[in-house]
Each structure stands twice: as C-alpha cells, then as structure tokens.
C-alpha cells in the first residue's frame, strides 16, 4: 500500500553537506518527497519528538545532539514507504548497518547516525503531524 513516513536528516549529515545525496537515495528508490523543510530544533521540540525515549539513559545526549545544528524534516510517500525507508537507512547503530545503507555510508556513531525514520504506521502519523500541517504536504 502507498504509505507516508517521516524522515529527518540529522545535524551530522547536514553539517557534512549530505542533504542532497541522502534525498537522492530516497528519490532513486521510488520514494517521493512530498514535504520538506529545514529547522533548528530547540530542547522542547526535540524532546517532544523523542518523548517515548524520555526515561532512556541516552535521552539527554539525543536531545543535545538533535539541537546541535539544523535538521531537514521530510515526508516520504510511496509503496511501503515506512519499511522502504528503514531498509535504505540501515541499522540504528552505524557499526551494524549493512553496506550501501545511508547509515553505513554517512553515520559515525549511534547518536550521530545521519537519519531518523518512522518505525511504524502509528509513529509515522504522529511524527508527520508533529512537523507538518496537512496543507504543507504536496502529494503527487
Ligand atoms: P532514531 O531512529 O532517531 O531514534 C532514537 C535515537 O536515539 C536513535 O535514532 C539513535 O540516534 C539514538 N540512540 C542513542 N543511543 C541509543 C540506543 N542505545 N538505542 C537506540 N537509540 C539510541
């Protein structure tokens, strides 16, 4: 089925000038970018996005990292977009990410891991609404 998923190009990948190369991977895989913007997150916006991780030991570092520079948030649309994006990204820990995945090619550490992608249809709906109004999404 055609799905939507939220993608974030994280501060490490933006700092490396890898926005275009990462976006090209989505497009070449047949995912349409139907919304996209660059944002500087603050503690409240990043903390709210990752609220499910609030009690995890890495939460403070995660929020610190995600506010360390601008991010690019995108809505990707396509057949099985949630899984397709996760396959393109590779494992959360870049040391475990398969060759040819975005994290294998662009990420350094589990915090600075280049990209985020929604992990389920429920999180995709929440995460897309967290950053975009319906009027900002341009289906094709
Ligand atoms: P992301 O998919 O954006 O979702 C939560 C993020 O927390 C994850 O990518 C990692 O960048 C970061 N993180 C840091 N430490 C861990 C950990 N031990 N397990 C999972 N995620 C972690």
Coordinates of N, CA, C and O and ligand atoms in Angstrom, one line a residue:
X1 N 0.8 -1.2 0.0 CA 0.0 0.0 0.0 C 0.9 1.2 0.0 O 2.0 1.2 0.5
X2 N 0.3 2.3 -0.5 CA 1.1 3.6 -0.5 C 1.0 4.1 0.9 O -0.1 4.2 1.5
X3 N 2.2 4.5 1.4 CA 2.3 5.0 2.8 C 3.0 6.3 2.8 O 3.8 6.6 1.9
X4 N 3.0 7.0 4.0 CA 3.8 8.1 4.2 C 4.7 7.8 5.4 O 4.2 7.2 6.4
X5 N 5.9 8.3 5.4 CA 6.8 8.2 6.6 C 7.5 9.5 6.8 O 7.7 10.3 5.9
X6 N 7.9 9.7 8.1 CA 8.7 10.9 8.4 C 10.2 10.6 8.4 O 10.6 9.6 9.0
X7 N 11.0 11.4 7.6 CA 12.4 11.3 7.6 C 13.0 12.5 8.2 O 12.5 13.6 7.9
X8 N 14.1 12.4 9.0 CA 14.8 13.5 9.5 C 16.3 13.3 9.0 O 16.9 12.2 9.3
X9 N 16.8 14.2 8.3 CA 18.3 14.3 8.0 C 18.9 15.0 9.2 O 18.6 16.2 9.5
X10 N 19.7 14.3 10.0 CA 20.1 14.8 11.3 C 21.3 15.8 11.2 O 21.9 15.9 10.1
X11 N 21.6 16.6 12.3 CA 22.6 17.6 12.2 C 24.0 17.1 11.6 O 24.7 17.9 11.0
X12 N 24.4 15.9 11.9 CA 25.7 15.4 11.4 C 25.7 15.4 9.9 O 26.7 15.8 9.3
X13 N 24.6 14.9 9.3 CA 24.6 14.8 7.9 C 24.4 16.1 7.2 O 24.9 16.4 6.1
X14 N 23.6 17.0 7.8 CA 23.5 18.4 7.3 C 24.9 19.1 7.3 O 25.3 19.7 6.3
X15 N 25.6 18.9 8.4 CA 27.0 19.5 8.5 C 27.9 19.0 7.5 O 28.8 19.7 7.1
X16 N 27.7 17.7 7.0 CA 28.6 17.1 6.0 C 28.2 17.5 4.6 O 28.7 16.9 3.7
X17 N 27.2 18.3 4.4 CA 26.6 18.6 3.1 C 26.1 17.4 2.4 O 26.3 17.2 1.2
X18 N 25.5 16.5 3.1 CA 25.0 15.3 2.5 C 23.5 15.3 2.3 O 22.9 14.3 2.0
X19 N 22.8 16.5 2.5 CA 21.4 16.6 2.3 C 21.0 16.0 0.9 O 20.1 15.2 0.8
X20 N 21.7 16.5 -0.1 CA 21.3 16.2 -1.5 C 21.5 14.7 -1.8 O 20.7 14.0 -2.4
X21 N 22.6 14.2 -1.3 CA 22.9 12.7 -1.6 C 21.9 11.8 -0.9 O 21.5 10.8 -1.4
X22 N 21.5 12.2 0.3 CA 20.6 11.4 1.1 C 19.2 11.5 0.4 O 18.5 10.5 0.2
X23 N 18.8 12.7 0.1 CA 17.5 12.9 -0.6 C 17.5 12.1 -1.9 O 16.4 11.5 -2.3
X24 N 18.6 12.1 -2.6 CA 18.7 11.4 -3.9 C 18.4 9.9 -3.7 O 17.8 9.2 -4.6
X25 N 18.9 9.3 -2.6 CA 18.7 7.9 -2.3 C 17.2 7.6 -2.2 O 16.7 6.6 -2.7
X26 N 16.5 8.5 -1.5 CA 15.0 8.3 -1.4 C 14.4 8.3 -2.8 O 13.6 7.5 -3.1
X27 N 14.7 9.4 -3.5 CA 14.1 9.5 -4.8 C 14.4 8.4 -5.8 O 13.6 7.9 -6.5
X28 N 15.7 7.9 -5.8 CA 16.1 6.8 -6.7 C 15.4 5.5 -6.3 O 15.2 4.7 -7.1
X29 N 15.0 5.4 -5.0 CA 14.3 4.2 -4.5 C 12.8 4.3 -4.8 O 12.1 3.4 -4.4
X30 N 12.4 5.4 -5.4 CA 11.0 5.5 -5.8 C 10.1 6.1 -4.7 O 8.9 6.1 -4.8
X31 N 10.8 6.7 -3.7 CA 10.0 7.4 -2.6 C 9.9 8.9 -3.1 O 10.9 9.5 -3.4
X32 N 8.7 9.4 -3.1 CA 8.5 10.8 -3.4 C 8.6 11.7 -2.2 O 8.0 11.4 -1.2
X33 N 9.4 12.8 -2.3 CA 9.5 13.7 -1.2 C 8.3 14.7 -1.4 O 8.3 15.4 -2.3
X34 N 7.3 14.6 -0.5 CA 6.1 15.3 -0.7 C 6.0 16.5 0.3 O 5.0 17.3 0.2
X35 N 7.0 16.6 1.2 CA 7.1 17.8 2.0 C 8.5 17.8 2.5 O 9.1 16.8 2.8
X36 N 9.1 19.0 2.7 CA 10.5 19.1 3.2 C 10.8 20.5 3.7 O 10.4 21.5 3.1
X37 N 11.4 20.6 4.9 CA 11.9 21.9 5.4 C 13.0 21.7 6.3 O 13.2 20.6 6.9
X38 N 13.8 22.8 6.4 CA 15.0 22.8 7.4 C 14.6 23.6 8.6 O 13.9 24.6 8.5
X39 N 15.0 23.0 9.8 CA 14.6 23.6 11.1 C 15.7 23.5 12.0 O 16.5 22.5 12.0
X40 N 15.8 24.5 12.9 CA 16.7 24.4 14.1 C 15.8 24.0 15.2 O 15.0 24.8 15.7
X41 N 15.9 22.8 15.7 CA 15.1 22.3 16.9 C 15.7 22.9 18.2 O 16.9 23.1 18.3
X42 N 14.7 23.2 19.1 CA 15.1 23.5 20.5 C 14.8 22.3 21.4 O 14.3 21.3 20.9
X43 N 15.2 22.4 22.7 CA 15.1 21.3 23.6 C 13.6 20.8 23.6 O 13.4 19.6 23.7
X44 N 12.7 21.8 23.6 CA 11.3 21.4 23.8 C 10.8 20.6 22.5 O 10.1 19.6 22.7
X45 N 11.2 21.1 21.4 CA 10.7 20.5 20.1 C 11.3 19.1 19.9 O 10.7 18.1 19.6
X46 N 12.7 19.0 20.2 CA 13.4 17.7 20.0 C 12.9 16.8 21.1 O 12.7 15.6 20.9
X47 N 12.8 17.2 22.4 CA 12.3 16.4 23.5 C 10.9 15.8 23.3 O 10.7 14.7 23.6
X48 N 10.1 16.7 22.7 CA 8.7 16.2 22.5 C 8.7 15.2 21.4 O 7.9 14.2 21.4
X49 N 9.5 15.4 20.4 CA 9.5 14.4 19.3 C 10.0 13.0 19.8 O 9.4 12.0 19.4
X50 N 11.0 13.0 20.7 CA 11.5 11.7 21.2 C 10.9 11.4 22.6 O 11.6 10.7 23.4
X51 N 9.7 11.9 22.9 CA 9.1 11.7 24.2 C 9.1 10.2 24.6 O 9.3 9.9 25.8
X52 N 8.9 9.3 23.7 CA 8.9 7.9 24.1 C 10.2 7.4 24.7 O 10.3 6.3 25.3
X53 N 11.3 8.1 24.4 CA 12.6 7.8 25.0 C 13.0 8.5 26.2 O 14.2 8.4 26.7
X54 N 12.1 9.3 26.8 CA 12.4 10.2 27.9 C 13.1 9.5 29.1 O 13.9 10.1 29.7
X55 N 12.7 8.3 29.4 CA 13.4 7.6 30.5 C 14.6 6.9 30.1 O 15.3 6.3 31.0
X56 N 15.0 6.9 28.9 CA 16.2 6.1 28.5 C 17.5 6.9 28.8 O 17.5 8.1 28.8
X57 N 18.6 6.2 29.2 CA 19.8 6.8 29.6 C 20.4 7.8 28.5 O 21.1 8.7 28.9
X58 N 20.0 7.5 27.3 CA 20.6 8.3 26.2 C 19.8 9.6 25.8 O 20.2 10.3 24.9
X59 N 18.7 9.8 26.6 CA 17.8 10.9 26.2 C 18.4 12.3 26.1 O 18.3 13.0 25.1
X60 N 19.2 12.6 27.2 CA 19.8 13.9 27.2 C 20.8 14.1 26.1 O 20.8 15.2 25.4
X61 N 21.6 13.1 25.8 CA 22.5 13.2 24.7 C 21.8 13.3 23.4 O 22.3 14.0 22.5
X62 N 20.7 12.6 23.2 CA 20.0 12.6 22.0 C 19.4 14.0 21.7 O 19.5 14.5 20.6
X63 N 18.8 14.6 22.7 CA 18.2 15.9 22.6 C 19.4 16.9 22.3 O 19.3 17.8 21.4
X64 N 20.5 16.8 23.0 CA 21.6 17.6 22.8 C 22.1 17.6 21.4 O 22.4 18.6 20.8
X65 N 22.2 16.4 20.9 CA 22.7 16.2 19.5 C 21.7 16.7 18.5 O 22.1 17.4 17.6
X66 N 20.4 16.5 18.7 CA 19.4 16.9 17.7 C 19.2 18.4 17.7 O 18.6 18.9 16.7
X67 N 19.7 19.1 18.7 CA 19.6 20.6 18.8 C 21.0 21.2 18.4 O 21.1 22.4 18.5
X68 N 22.0 20.4 18.0 CA 23.3 20.9 17.8 C 23.5 21.6 16.5 O 24.5 22.3 16.3
X69 N 22.5 21.5 15.6 CA 22.5 22.2 14.3 C 21.2 21.9 13.6 O 20.4 21.2 14.1
X70 N 21.1 22.5 12.4 CA 19.8 22.3 11.7 C 19.6 20.9 11.2 O 20.5 20.1 11.0
X71 N 18.3 20.6 11.1 CA 17.9 19.3 10.6 C 17.0 19.5 9.4 O 16.5 20.6 9.2
X72 N 16.8 18.5 8.5 CA 15.9 18.6 7.4 C 14.8 17.5 7.6 O 15.1 16.3 7.7
X73 N 13.6 18.0 7.8 CA 12.5 17.0 8.0 C 11.7 16.9 6.7 O 11.5 17.9 6.0
X74 N 11.4 15.6 6.4 CA 10.7 15.4 5.1 C 9.6 14.3 5.3 O 9.7 13.5 6.2
X75 N 8.6 14.5 4.5 CA 7.6 13.4 4.4 C 7.9 12.6 3.1 O 7.9 13.3 2.0
X76 N 8.1 11.3 3.2 CA 8.3 10.5 2.0 C 7.0 9.7 1.8 O 6.4 9.2 2.7
X77 N 6.7 9.6 0.5 CA 5.5 8.9 0.2 C 5.8 7.8 -0.9 O 6.5 8.1 -1.9
X78 N 5.2 6.6 -0.8 CA 5.4 5.6 -1.8 C 5.0 4.3 -1.3 O 4.5 4.1 -0.1
X79 N 5.1 3.3 -2.1 CA 4.7 1.9 -1.8 C 5.6 1.4 -0.6 O 6.8 1.5 -0.6
X80 N 4.9 1.0 0.5 CA 5.6 0.5 1.7 C 6.7 1.5 2.2 O 7.8 1.1 2.5
X81 N 6.4 2.8 2.2 CA 7.4 3.8 2.5 C 8.1 3.6 3.8 O 9.3 3.9 3.9
X82 N 7.4 3.1 4.8 CA 8.0 3.0 6.2 C 9.1 2.0 6.1 O 10.2 2.3 6.6
X83 N 8.8 0.8 5.6 CA 9.8 -0.2 5.5 C 10.9 0.1 4.5 O 12.1 -0.1 4.7
X84 N 10.5 0.7 3.4 CA 11.4 1.0 2.3 C 12.5 2.0 2.9 O 13.7 1.9 2.7
X85 N 12.0 3.0 3.6 CA 12.9 4.0 4.2 C 13.8 3.3 5.2 O 15.0 3.6 5.3
X86 N 13.3 2.5 6.1 CA 14.2 1.8 7.1 C 15.2 0.9 6.4 O 16.3 0.8 6.9
X87 N 14.9 0.3 5.3 CA 15.8 -0.5 4.6 C 16.9 0.4 4.0 O 18.1 0.0 4.0
X88 N 16.6 1.5 3.5 CA 17.6 2.5 2.9 C 18.5 3.0 4.0 O 19.7 3.2 3.8
X89 N 17.9 3.2 5.2 CA 18.7 3.8 6.4 C 19.7 2.8 6.9 O 20.8 3.2 7.3
X90 N 19.3 1.5 7.1 CA 20.2 0.6 7.7 C 20.0 0.6 9.2 O 19.2 1.4 9.8
X91 N 20.8 -0.2 10.0 CA 20.6 -0.4 11.4 C 20.9 1.0 12.1 O 21.7 1.8 11.7
X92 N 20.2 1.1 13.3 CA 20.3 2.4 14.1 C 21.8 2.6 14.4 O 22.3 3.8 14.4
X93 N 22.5 1.6 14.8 CA 24.0 1.7 15.1 C 24.7 1.5 13.8 O 24.7 0.5 13.2
X94 N 25.4 2.6 13.4 CA 26.1 2.5 12.0 C 27.1 1.4 12.0 O 27.4 0.9 10.9
X95 N 27.6 1.0 13.1 CA 28.6 -0.2 13.1 C 27.9 -1.5 12.7 O 28.6 -2.4 12.3
X96 N 26.6 -1.5 12.8 CA 25.8 -2.7 12.4 C 25.1 -2.5 11.1 O 24.4 -3.4 10.7
X97 N 25.2 -1.4 10.5 CA 24.4 -1.1 9.3 C 25.0 -1.8 8.1 O 26.3 -1.7 7.9
X98 N 24.2 -2.4 7.3 CA 24.6 -3.1 6.1 C 25.3 -2.2 5.1 O 24.9 -1.0 5.0
X99 N 26.3 -2.7 4.4 CA 27.0 -1.9 3.3 C 26.0 -1.3 2.3 O 25.0 -1.9 2.0
X100 N 26.2 -0.1 2.0 CA 25.4 0.6 1.0 C 24.2 1.3 1.6 O 23.5 2.0 0.9
X101 N 23.9 1.1 2.9 CA 22.8 1.9 3.5 C 23.3 3.3 3.9 O 24.5 3.6 3.9
X102 N 22.4 4.2 4.1 CA 22.7 5.6 4.4 C 23.6 5.6 5.7 O 24.6 6.4 5.7
X103 N 23.2 4.9 6.7 CA 24.0 5.0 7.9 C 25.4 4.4 7.8 O 26.3 4.9 8.3
X104 N 25.5 3.3 7.0 CA 26.9 2.8 6.7 C 27.7 3.8 6.0 O 28.9 3.9 6.3
X105 N 27.1 4.6 5.1 CA 27.9 5.5 4.3 C 28.1 6.9 4.9 O 29.0 7.6 4.6
X106 N 27.2 7.3 5.8 CA 27.2 8.7 6.3 C 27.3 8.8 7.8 O 27.6 9.9 8.3
X107 N 27.0 7.8 8.6 CA 26.9 7.9 10.0 C 28.2 7.5 10.7 O 29.0 6.7 10.2
X108 N 28.4 8.1 11.9 CA 29.7 7.8 12.6 C 29.4 7.1 13.9 O 30.1 6.2 14.3
X109 N 28.3 7.5 14.6 CA 28.0 6.9 15.9 C 26.5 6.7 16.1 O 25.8 7.1 15.2
X110 N 26.1 6.0 17.2 CA 24.7 5.7 17.3 C 23.9 7.0 17.5 O 22.7 7.1 17.2
X111 N 24.5 8.1 18.1 CA 23.8 9.4 18.2 C 23.9 10.1 16.9 O 22.8 10.6 16.3
X112 N 25.1 10.3 16.3 CA 25.2 10.9 15.1 C 25.0 9.9 14.0 O 26.0 9.5 13.3
X113 N 23.8 9.5 13.8 CA 23.5 8.4 12.8 C 22.8 8.8 11.6 O 22.1 8.0 10.9
X114 N 23.0 10.1 11.2 CA 22.6 10.7 9.9 C 21.1 10.9 9.6 O 20.7 11.9 9.1
X115 N 20.3 9.9 10.0 CA 18.9 9.9 9.6 C 18.0 9.3 10.7 O 18.5 8.4 11.5
X116 N 16.8 9.8 10.7 CA 15.7 9.1 11.5 C 14.6 8.7 10.5 O 14.4 9.5 9.6
X117 N 14.0 7.6 10.8 CA 12.8 7.3 10.0 C 11.7 6.6 10.9 O 12.1 5.9 11.9
X118 N 10.5 6.9 10.7 CA 9.4 6.4 11.5 C 9.5 4.9 11.5 O 9.8 4.2 10.5
X119 N 9.1 4.2 12.6 CA 9.2 2.8 12.8 C 7.9 2.0 12.6 O 7.9 0.8 12.6
X120 N 6.8 2.7 12.5 CA 5.5 2.0 12.3 C 4.5 3.0 11.7 O 4.8 4.3 11.7
X121 N 3.4 2.5 11.3 CA 2.3 3.4 10.7 C 1.9 4.4 11.8 O 1.6 5.6 11.5
X122 N 1.8 3.9 13.1 CA 1.3 4.8 14.1 C 2.3 5.9 14.4 O 2.0 7.1 14.5
X123 N 3.6 5.6 14.5 CA 4.6 6.7 14.7 C 4.7 7.6 13.5 O 4.9 8.8 13.6
X124 N 4.5 7.0 12.3 CA 4.6 7.9 11.1 C 3.5 9.0 11.2 O 3.8 10.1 10.9
X125 N 2.3 8.6 11.5 CA 1.2 9.5 11.6 C 1.5 10.6 12.6 O 1.3 11.8 12.4
X126 N 2.0 10.2 13.8 CA 2.3 11.1 14.9 C 3.4 12.1 14.5 O 3.3 13.3 14.6
X127 N 4.5 11.5 13.9 CA 5.7 12.2 13.6 C 5.4 13.2 12.5 O 6.0 14.3 12.5
X128 N 4.7 12.8 11.5 CA 4.4 13.7 10.4 C 3.6 14.9 10.9 O 3.9 16.1 10.6
X129 N 2.5 14.6 11.7 CA 1.7 15.7 12.3 C 2.5 16.6 13.2 O 2.2 17.8 13.4
X130 N 3.6 16.1 13.8 CA 4.4 16.8 14.7 C 5.1 18.0 14.0 O 5.4 19.0 14.6
X131 N 5.4 17.8 12.7 CA 6.2 18.8 12.0 C 5.5 19.5 10.9 O 5.9 20.5 10.4
X132 N 4.4 18.8 10.4 CA 3.7 19.4 9.2 C 2.2 19.5 9.3 O 1.6 18.5 9.8
X133 N 1.7 20.6 8.9 CA 0.2 20.7 8.7 C -0.2 20.0 7.4 O 0.7 19.9 6.5
X134 N -1.4 19.5 7.3 CA -1.8 18.8 6.1 C -1.6 19.7 4.9 O -1.2 19.2 3.8
X135 N -1.8 21.0 5.0 CA -1.6 22.0 3.9 C -0.2 22.1 3.4 O 0.1 22.7 2.4
X136 N 0.8 21.6 4.2 CA 2.2 21.7 3.8 C 2.7 20.4 3.1 O 3.8 20.3 2.7
X137 N 1.8 19.5 2.9 CA 2.1 18.2 2.2 C 1.6 18.2 0.8 O 0.4 18.6 0.6
X138 N 2.4 17.9 -0.1 CA 2.1 18.0 -1.6 C 2.1 16.7 -2.3 O 3.1 16.4 -2.9
X139 N 1.1 15.8 -2.1 CA 1.1 14.5 -2.8 C 1.1 14.7 -4.3 O 0.6 15.6 -4.8
X140 N 1.8 13.7 -5.0 CA 1.9 13.8 -6.4 C 1.3 12.5 -7.1 O 1.1 11.5 -6.4
Ligands
LIG1 P1 16.4 7.4 16.0 O1 15.9 6.5 15.0 O2 16.4 8.9 15.6 O3 15.6 7.2 17.3 C1 16.2 7.4 18.6 C2 17.6 7.7 18.5 O4 18.3 7.6 19.8 C3 18.3 6.8 17.6 O5 17.9 7.0 16.3 C4 19.8 7.0 18.0 O6 20.3 8.0 17.2 C5 19.7 7.4 19.4 N1 20.3 6.5 20.4 C6 21.3 6.7 21.2 N2 21.6 5.6 21.9 C7 20.7 4.7 21.6 C8 20.5 3.3 22.0 N3 21.2 2.7 22.9 N4 19.5 2.6 21.4 C9 18.7 3.2 20.5 N5 18.8 4.5 20.0 C10 19.8 5.2 20.6

